[in-house]
mmCIF file of C-alpha atoms in Angstrom:
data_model
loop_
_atom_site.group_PDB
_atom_site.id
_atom_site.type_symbol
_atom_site.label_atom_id
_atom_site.label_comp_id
_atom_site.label_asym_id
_atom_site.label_seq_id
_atom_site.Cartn_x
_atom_site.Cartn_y
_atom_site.Cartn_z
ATOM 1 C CA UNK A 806 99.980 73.514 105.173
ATOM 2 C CA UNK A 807 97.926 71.974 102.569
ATOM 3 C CA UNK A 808 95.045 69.025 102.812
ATOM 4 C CA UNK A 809 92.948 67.326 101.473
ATOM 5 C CA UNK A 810 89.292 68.982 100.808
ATOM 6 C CA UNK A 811 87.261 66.502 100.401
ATOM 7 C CA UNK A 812 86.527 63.363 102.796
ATOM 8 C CA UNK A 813 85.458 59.916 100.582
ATOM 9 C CA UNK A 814 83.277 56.968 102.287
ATOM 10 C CA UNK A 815 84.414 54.254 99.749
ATOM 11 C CA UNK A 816 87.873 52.727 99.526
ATOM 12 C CA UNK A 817 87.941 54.094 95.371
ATOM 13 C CA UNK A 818 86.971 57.645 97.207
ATOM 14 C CA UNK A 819 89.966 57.236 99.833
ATOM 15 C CA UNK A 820 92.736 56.061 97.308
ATOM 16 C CA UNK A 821 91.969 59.374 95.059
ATOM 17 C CA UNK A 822 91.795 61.497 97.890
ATOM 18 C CA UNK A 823 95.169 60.351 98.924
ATOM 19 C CA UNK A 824 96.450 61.217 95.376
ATOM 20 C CA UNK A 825 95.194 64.423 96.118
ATOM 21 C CA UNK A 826 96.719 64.813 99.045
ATOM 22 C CA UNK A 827 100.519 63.576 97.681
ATOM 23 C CA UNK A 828 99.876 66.654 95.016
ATOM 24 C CA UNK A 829 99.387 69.122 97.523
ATOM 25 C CA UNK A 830 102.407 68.363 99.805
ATOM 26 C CA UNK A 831 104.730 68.438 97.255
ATOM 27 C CA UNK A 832 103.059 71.752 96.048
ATOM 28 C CA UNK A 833 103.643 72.448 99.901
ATOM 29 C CA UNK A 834 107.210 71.407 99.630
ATOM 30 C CA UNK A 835 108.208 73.739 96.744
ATOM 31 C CA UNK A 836 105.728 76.551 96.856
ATOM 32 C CA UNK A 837 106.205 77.362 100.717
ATOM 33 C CA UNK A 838 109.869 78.470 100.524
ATOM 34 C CA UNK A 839 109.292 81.158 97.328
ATOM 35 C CA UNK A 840 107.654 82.435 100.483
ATOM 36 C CA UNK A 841 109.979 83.982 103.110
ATOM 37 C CA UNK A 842 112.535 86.731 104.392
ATOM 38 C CA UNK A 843 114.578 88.010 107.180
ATOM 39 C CA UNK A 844 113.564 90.916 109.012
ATOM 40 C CA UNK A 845 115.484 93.494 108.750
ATOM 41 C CA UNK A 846 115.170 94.874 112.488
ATOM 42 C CA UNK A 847 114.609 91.000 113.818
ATOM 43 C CA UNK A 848 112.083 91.279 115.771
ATOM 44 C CA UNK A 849 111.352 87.690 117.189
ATOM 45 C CA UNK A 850 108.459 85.315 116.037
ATOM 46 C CA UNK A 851 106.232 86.179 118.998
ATOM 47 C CA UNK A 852 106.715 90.134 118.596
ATOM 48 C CA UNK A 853 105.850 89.836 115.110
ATOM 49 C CA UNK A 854 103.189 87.898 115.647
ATOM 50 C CA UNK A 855 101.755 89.865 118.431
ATOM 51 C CA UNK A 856 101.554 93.096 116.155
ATOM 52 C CA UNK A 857 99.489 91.547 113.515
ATOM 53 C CA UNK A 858 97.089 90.601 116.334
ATOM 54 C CA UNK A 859 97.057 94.190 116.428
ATOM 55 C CA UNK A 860 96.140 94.713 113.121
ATOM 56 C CA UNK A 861 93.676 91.771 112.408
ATOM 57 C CA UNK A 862 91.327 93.749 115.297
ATOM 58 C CA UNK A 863 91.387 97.028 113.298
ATOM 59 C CA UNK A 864 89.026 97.822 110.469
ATOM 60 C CA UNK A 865 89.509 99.258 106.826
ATOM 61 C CA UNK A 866 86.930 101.692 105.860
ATOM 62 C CA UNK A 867 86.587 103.016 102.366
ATOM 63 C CA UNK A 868 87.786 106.808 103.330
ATOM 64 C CA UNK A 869 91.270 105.277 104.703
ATOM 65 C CA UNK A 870 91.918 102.898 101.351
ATOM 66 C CA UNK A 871 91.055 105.483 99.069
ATOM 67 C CA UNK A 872 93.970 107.691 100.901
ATOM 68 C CA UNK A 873 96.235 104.152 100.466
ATOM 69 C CA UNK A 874 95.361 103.486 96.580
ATOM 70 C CA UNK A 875 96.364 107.672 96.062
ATOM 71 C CA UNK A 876 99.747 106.813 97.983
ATOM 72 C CA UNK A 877 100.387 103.318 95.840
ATOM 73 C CA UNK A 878 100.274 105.240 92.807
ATOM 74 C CA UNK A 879 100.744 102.303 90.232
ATOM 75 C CA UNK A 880 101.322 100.580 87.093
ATOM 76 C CA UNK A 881 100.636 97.471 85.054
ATOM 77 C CA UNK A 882 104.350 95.843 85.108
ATOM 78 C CA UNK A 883 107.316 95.926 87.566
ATOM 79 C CA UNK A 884 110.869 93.864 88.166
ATOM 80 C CA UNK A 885 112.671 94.228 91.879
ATOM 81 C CA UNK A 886 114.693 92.215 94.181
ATOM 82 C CA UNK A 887 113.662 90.227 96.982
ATOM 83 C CA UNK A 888 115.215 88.720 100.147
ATOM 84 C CA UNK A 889 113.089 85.690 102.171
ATOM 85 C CA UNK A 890 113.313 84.044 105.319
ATOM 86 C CA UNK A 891 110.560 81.683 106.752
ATOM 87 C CA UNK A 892 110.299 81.018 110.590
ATOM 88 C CA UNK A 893 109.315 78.586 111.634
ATOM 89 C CA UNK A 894 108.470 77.168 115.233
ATOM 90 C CA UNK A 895 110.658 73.992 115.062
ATOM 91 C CA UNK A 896 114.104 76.156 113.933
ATOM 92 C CA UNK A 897 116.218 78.716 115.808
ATOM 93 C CA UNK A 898 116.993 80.237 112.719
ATOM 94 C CA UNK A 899 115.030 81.269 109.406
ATOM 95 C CA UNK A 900 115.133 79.552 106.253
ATOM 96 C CA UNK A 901 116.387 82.534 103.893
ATOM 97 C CA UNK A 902 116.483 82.976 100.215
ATOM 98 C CA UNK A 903 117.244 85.725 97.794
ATOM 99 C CA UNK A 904 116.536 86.803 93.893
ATOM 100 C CA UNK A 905 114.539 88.830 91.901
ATOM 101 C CA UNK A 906 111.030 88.925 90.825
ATOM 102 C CA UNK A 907 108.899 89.640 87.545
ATOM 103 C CA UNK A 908 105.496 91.022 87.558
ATOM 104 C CA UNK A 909 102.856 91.693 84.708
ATOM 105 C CA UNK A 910 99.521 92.318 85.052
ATOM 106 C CA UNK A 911 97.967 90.064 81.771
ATOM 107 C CA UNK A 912 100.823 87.696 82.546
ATOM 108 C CA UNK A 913 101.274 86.888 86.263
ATOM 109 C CA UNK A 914 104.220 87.158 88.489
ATOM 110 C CA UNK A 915 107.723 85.139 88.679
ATOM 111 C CA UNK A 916 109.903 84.232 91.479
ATOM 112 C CA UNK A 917 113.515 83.460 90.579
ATOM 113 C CA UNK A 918 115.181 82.601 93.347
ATOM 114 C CA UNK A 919 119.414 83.158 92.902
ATOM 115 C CA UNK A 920 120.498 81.762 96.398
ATOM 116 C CA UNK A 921 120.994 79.084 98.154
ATOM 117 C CA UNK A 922 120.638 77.793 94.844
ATOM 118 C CA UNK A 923 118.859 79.072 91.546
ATOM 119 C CA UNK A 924 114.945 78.062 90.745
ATOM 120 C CA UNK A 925 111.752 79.542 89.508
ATOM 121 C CA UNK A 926 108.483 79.671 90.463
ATOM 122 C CA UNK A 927 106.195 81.383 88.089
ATOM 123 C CA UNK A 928 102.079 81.862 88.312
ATOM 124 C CA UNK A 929 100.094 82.329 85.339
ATOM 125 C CA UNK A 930 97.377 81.259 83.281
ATOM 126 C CA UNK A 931 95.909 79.201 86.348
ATOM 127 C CA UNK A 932 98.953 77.865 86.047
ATOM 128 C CA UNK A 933 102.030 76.790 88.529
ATOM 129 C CA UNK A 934 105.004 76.542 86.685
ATOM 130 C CA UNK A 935 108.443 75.430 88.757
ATOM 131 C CA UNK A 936 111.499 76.236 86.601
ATOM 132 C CA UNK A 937 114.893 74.412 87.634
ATOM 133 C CA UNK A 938 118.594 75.803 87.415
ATOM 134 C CA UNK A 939 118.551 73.882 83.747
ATOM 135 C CA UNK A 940 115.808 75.734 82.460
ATOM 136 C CA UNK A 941 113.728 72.316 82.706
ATOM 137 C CA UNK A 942 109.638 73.299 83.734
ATOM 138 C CA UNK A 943 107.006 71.089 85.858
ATOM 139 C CA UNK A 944 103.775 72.612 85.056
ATOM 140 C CA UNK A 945 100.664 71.978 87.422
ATOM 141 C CA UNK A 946 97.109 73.409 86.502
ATOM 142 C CA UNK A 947 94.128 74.174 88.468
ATOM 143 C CA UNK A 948 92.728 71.210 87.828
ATOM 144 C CA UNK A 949 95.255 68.944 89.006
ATOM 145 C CA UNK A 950 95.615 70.655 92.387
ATOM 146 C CA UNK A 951 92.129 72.680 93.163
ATOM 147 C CA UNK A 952 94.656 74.552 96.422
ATOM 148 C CA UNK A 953 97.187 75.358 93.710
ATOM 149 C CA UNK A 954 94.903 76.664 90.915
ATOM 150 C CA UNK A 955 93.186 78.930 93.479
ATOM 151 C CA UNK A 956 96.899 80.419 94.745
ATOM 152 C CA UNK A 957 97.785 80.653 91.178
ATOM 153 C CA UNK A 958 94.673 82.926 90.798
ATOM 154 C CA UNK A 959 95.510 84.954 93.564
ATOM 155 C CA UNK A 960 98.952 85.830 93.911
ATOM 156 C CA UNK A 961 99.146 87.778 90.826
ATOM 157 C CA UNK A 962 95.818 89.653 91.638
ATOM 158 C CA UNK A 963 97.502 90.339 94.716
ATOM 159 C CA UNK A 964 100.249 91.795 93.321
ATOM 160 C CA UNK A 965 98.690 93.710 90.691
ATOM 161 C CA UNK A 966 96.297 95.389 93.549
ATOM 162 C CA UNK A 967 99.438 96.515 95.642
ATOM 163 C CA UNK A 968 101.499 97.585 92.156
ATOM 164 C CA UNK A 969 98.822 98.643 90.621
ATOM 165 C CA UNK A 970 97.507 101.000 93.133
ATOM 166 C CA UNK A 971 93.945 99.485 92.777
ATOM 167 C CA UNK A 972 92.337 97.715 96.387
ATOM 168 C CA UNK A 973 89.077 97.290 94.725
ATOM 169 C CA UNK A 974 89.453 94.005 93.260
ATOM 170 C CA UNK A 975 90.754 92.211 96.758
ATOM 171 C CA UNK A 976 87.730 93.926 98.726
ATOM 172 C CA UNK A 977 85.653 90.435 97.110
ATOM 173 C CA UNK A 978 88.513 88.499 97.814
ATOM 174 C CA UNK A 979 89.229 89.503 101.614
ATOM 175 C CA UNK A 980 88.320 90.787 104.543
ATOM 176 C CA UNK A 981 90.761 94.009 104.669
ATOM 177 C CA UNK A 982 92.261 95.511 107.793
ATOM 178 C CA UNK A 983 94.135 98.553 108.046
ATOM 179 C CA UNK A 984 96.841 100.655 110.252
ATOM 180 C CA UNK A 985 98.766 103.723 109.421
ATOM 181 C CA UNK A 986 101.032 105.378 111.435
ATOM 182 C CA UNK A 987 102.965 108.774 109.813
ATOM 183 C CA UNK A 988 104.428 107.322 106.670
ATOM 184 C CA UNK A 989 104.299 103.988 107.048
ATOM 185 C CA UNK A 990 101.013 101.182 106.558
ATOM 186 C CA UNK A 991 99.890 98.253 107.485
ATOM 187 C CA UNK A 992 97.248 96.363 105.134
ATOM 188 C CA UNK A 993 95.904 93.185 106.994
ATOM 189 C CA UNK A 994 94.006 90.178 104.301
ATOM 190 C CA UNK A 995 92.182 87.184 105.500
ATOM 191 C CA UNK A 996 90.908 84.892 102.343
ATOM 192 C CA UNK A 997 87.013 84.537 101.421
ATOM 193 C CA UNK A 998 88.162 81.729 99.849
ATOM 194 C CA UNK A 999 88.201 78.379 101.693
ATOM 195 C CA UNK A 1000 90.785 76.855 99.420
ATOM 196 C CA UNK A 1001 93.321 79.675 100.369
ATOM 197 C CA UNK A 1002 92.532 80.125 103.629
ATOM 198 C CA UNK A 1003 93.000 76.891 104.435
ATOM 199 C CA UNK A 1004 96.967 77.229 102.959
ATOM 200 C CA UNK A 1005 97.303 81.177 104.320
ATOM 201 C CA UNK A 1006 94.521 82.537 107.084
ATOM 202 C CA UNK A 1007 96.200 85.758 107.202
ATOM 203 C CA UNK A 1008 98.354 87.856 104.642
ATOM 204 C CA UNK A 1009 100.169 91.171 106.180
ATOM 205 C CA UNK A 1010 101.243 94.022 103.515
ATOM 206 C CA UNK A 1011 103.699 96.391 104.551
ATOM 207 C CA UNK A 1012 104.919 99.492 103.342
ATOM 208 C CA UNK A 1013 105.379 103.925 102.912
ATOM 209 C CA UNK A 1014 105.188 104.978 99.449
ATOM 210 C CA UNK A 1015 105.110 101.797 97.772
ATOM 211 C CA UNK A 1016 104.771 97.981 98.890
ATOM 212 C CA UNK A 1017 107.706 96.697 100.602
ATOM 213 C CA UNK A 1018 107.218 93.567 102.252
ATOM 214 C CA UNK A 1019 104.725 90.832 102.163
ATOM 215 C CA UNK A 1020 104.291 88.387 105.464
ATOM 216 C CA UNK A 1021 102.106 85.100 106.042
ATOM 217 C CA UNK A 1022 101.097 83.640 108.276
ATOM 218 C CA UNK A 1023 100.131 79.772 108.068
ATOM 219 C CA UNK A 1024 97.397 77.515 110.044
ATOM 220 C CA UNK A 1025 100.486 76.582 112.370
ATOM 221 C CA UNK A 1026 101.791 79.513 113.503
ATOM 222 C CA UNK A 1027 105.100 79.712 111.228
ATOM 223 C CA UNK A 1028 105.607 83.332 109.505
ATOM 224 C CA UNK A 1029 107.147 83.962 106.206
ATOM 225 C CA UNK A 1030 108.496 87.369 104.998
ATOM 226 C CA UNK A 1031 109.329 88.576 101.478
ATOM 227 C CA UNK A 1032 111.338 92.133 101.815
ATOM 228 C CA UNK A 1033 111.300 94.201 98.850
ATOM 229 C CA UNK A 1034 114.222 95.522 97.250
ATOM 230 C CA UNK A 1035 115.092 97.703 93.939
ATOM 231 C CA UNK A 1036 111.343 98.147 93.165
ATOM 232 C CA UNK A 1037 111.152 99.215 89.657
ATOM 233 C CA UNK A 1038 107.860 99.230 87.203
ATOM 234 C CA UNK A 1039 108.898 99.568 83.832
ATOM 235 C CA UNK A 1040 107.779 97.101 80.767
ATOM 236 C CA UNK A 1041 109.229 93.370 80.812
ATOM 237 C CA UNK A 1042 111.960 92.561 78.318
ATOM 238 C CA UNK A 1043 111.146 90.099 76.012
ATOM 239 C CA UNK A 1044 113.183 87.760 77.805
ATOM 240 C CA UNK A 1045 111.717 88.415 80.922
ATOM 241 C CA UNK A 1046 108.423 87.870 79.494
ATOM 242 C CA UNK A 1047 109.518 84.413 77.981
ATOM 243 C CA UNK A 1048 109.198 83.078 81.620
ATOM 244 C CA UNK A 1049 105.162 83.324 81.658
ATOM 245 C CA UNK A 1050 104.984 81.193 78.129
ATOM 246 C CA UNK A 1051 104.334 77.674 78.760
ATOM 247 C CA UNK A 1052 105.673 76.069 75.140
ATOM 248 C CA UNK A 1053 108.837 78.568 75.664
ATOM 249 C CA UNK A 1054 112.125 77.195 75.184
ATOM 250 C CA UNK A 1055 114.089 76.487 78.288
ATOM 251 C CA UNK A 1056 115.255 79.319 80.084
ATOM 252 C CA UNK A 1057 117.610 79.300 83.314
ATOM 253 C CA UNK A 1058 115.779 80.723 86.368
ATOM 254 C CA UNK A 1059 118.368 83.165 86.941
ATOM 255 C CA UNK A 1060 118.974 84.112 83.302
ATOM 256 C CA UNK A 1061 116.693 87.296 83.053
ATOM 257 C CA UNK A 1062 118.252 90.370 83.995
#
């Protein structure tokens, strides 16, 4: 999913441009599997796939997303369950994964997966952090990994626009497309951003009173799901906060309750 961005003539050029390159697959490696979830009325890949064609053709005018930001409600923190599956083209089945996540708006957002087997994954900061069943962190920063740094950025500003009620920051991020049909919506993003678009042309927001599921769509033609579950904003603990500290001590990924 990821590549390198930038092309060298000389043979110094090449050799860092390969180092680059190592970064972002294993960024690729971890990072892509935080993203993904079963559907819940399994639809197939093309079906899916098919409807979001749909969706990328409609528009988003200012009228409609005013109506969706009323709906959203918001607020600046939230904790809830999630369930992931990722489908891709060379497997029959998905790849699925469950746990919970942790969201603050001055903070970030953190993915601790419980199953198949426990790990975190925590943005903040401009900063990846990857959090093992031990409680041991790898830390990557922007600078490191350019791809990264900008999904770093992003993710939580997505997040905060859905949970927060509040569209108008991703309007300068994305080009927004929108469906609603009786209670339910449909919020279509393509990245401004080449660095992002590059990892994730198309994001697809789903959801009735608040968000419940978040799909992408890579430059292959694989989909990834994350479904929703036990949505609840209230303030972090402090031990749920404790994630999103860099010098914290270690801290299982599926301690925080």
């Amino acid at each position: 999913m990821m590549t390198s961005l930038l092309h060298r003539i000389t043979s110094l050029h090449r050799i860092a441009s390969l180092h680059r390159t190592a970064k972002a697959g294993l960024f690729c490696l971890l990072f892509c599997p935080m993203f993904c979830l079963s559907l819940v009325s399994f639809v197939t890949h093309a079906e899916q796939s098919t409807d979001y064609e749909a969706l990328f053709k409609a528009s988003a005018d200012n009228a409609a997303l005013s109506k969706l930001v009323t709906r959203l409600g918001g607020g600046e923190s939230a904790r809830g369950e999630f369930t992931q599956s990722r489908y891709l083209k060379v497997l029959k089945k998905p790849l699925v994964s469950r746990g919970e996540f942790l969201f603050q708006d001055k903070l970030g957002i953190a993915w601790l997966q419980t199953a198949p087997f426990p790990s975190g994954l925590v943005l903040t900061q401009n900063t990846l952090v990857q959090i093992d069943a031990d409680g041991n962190r790898q830390v990557s920063h922007a600078d490191d990994n350019p791809q990264a740094g900008a999904m770093a950025q992003m993710m939580p500003k997505l997040m905060s626009a859905l949970l927060g009620g509040d569209l108008a920051p991703l309007e300068a991020q994305f080009t927004l497309h929108l469906q609603q049909q009786a209670e339910c919506w449909q919020l279509g993003l393509e990245p401004i951003d080449p660095l992002i678009k590059q990892a994730m042309p198309r994001i697809v927001l789903q959801g009735s009173e608040q968000l419940e599921s978040l799909s992408l769509l890579d430059n292959r033609g694989d989909l990834s799901v994350i479904e929703f579950n036990a949505l609840a904003q209230r303030p972090l603990t402090a031990d749920e906060q404790a994630y999103f500290k860099l010098d914290a001590d270690p801290l299982p990924a599926t301690e925080a309750r």
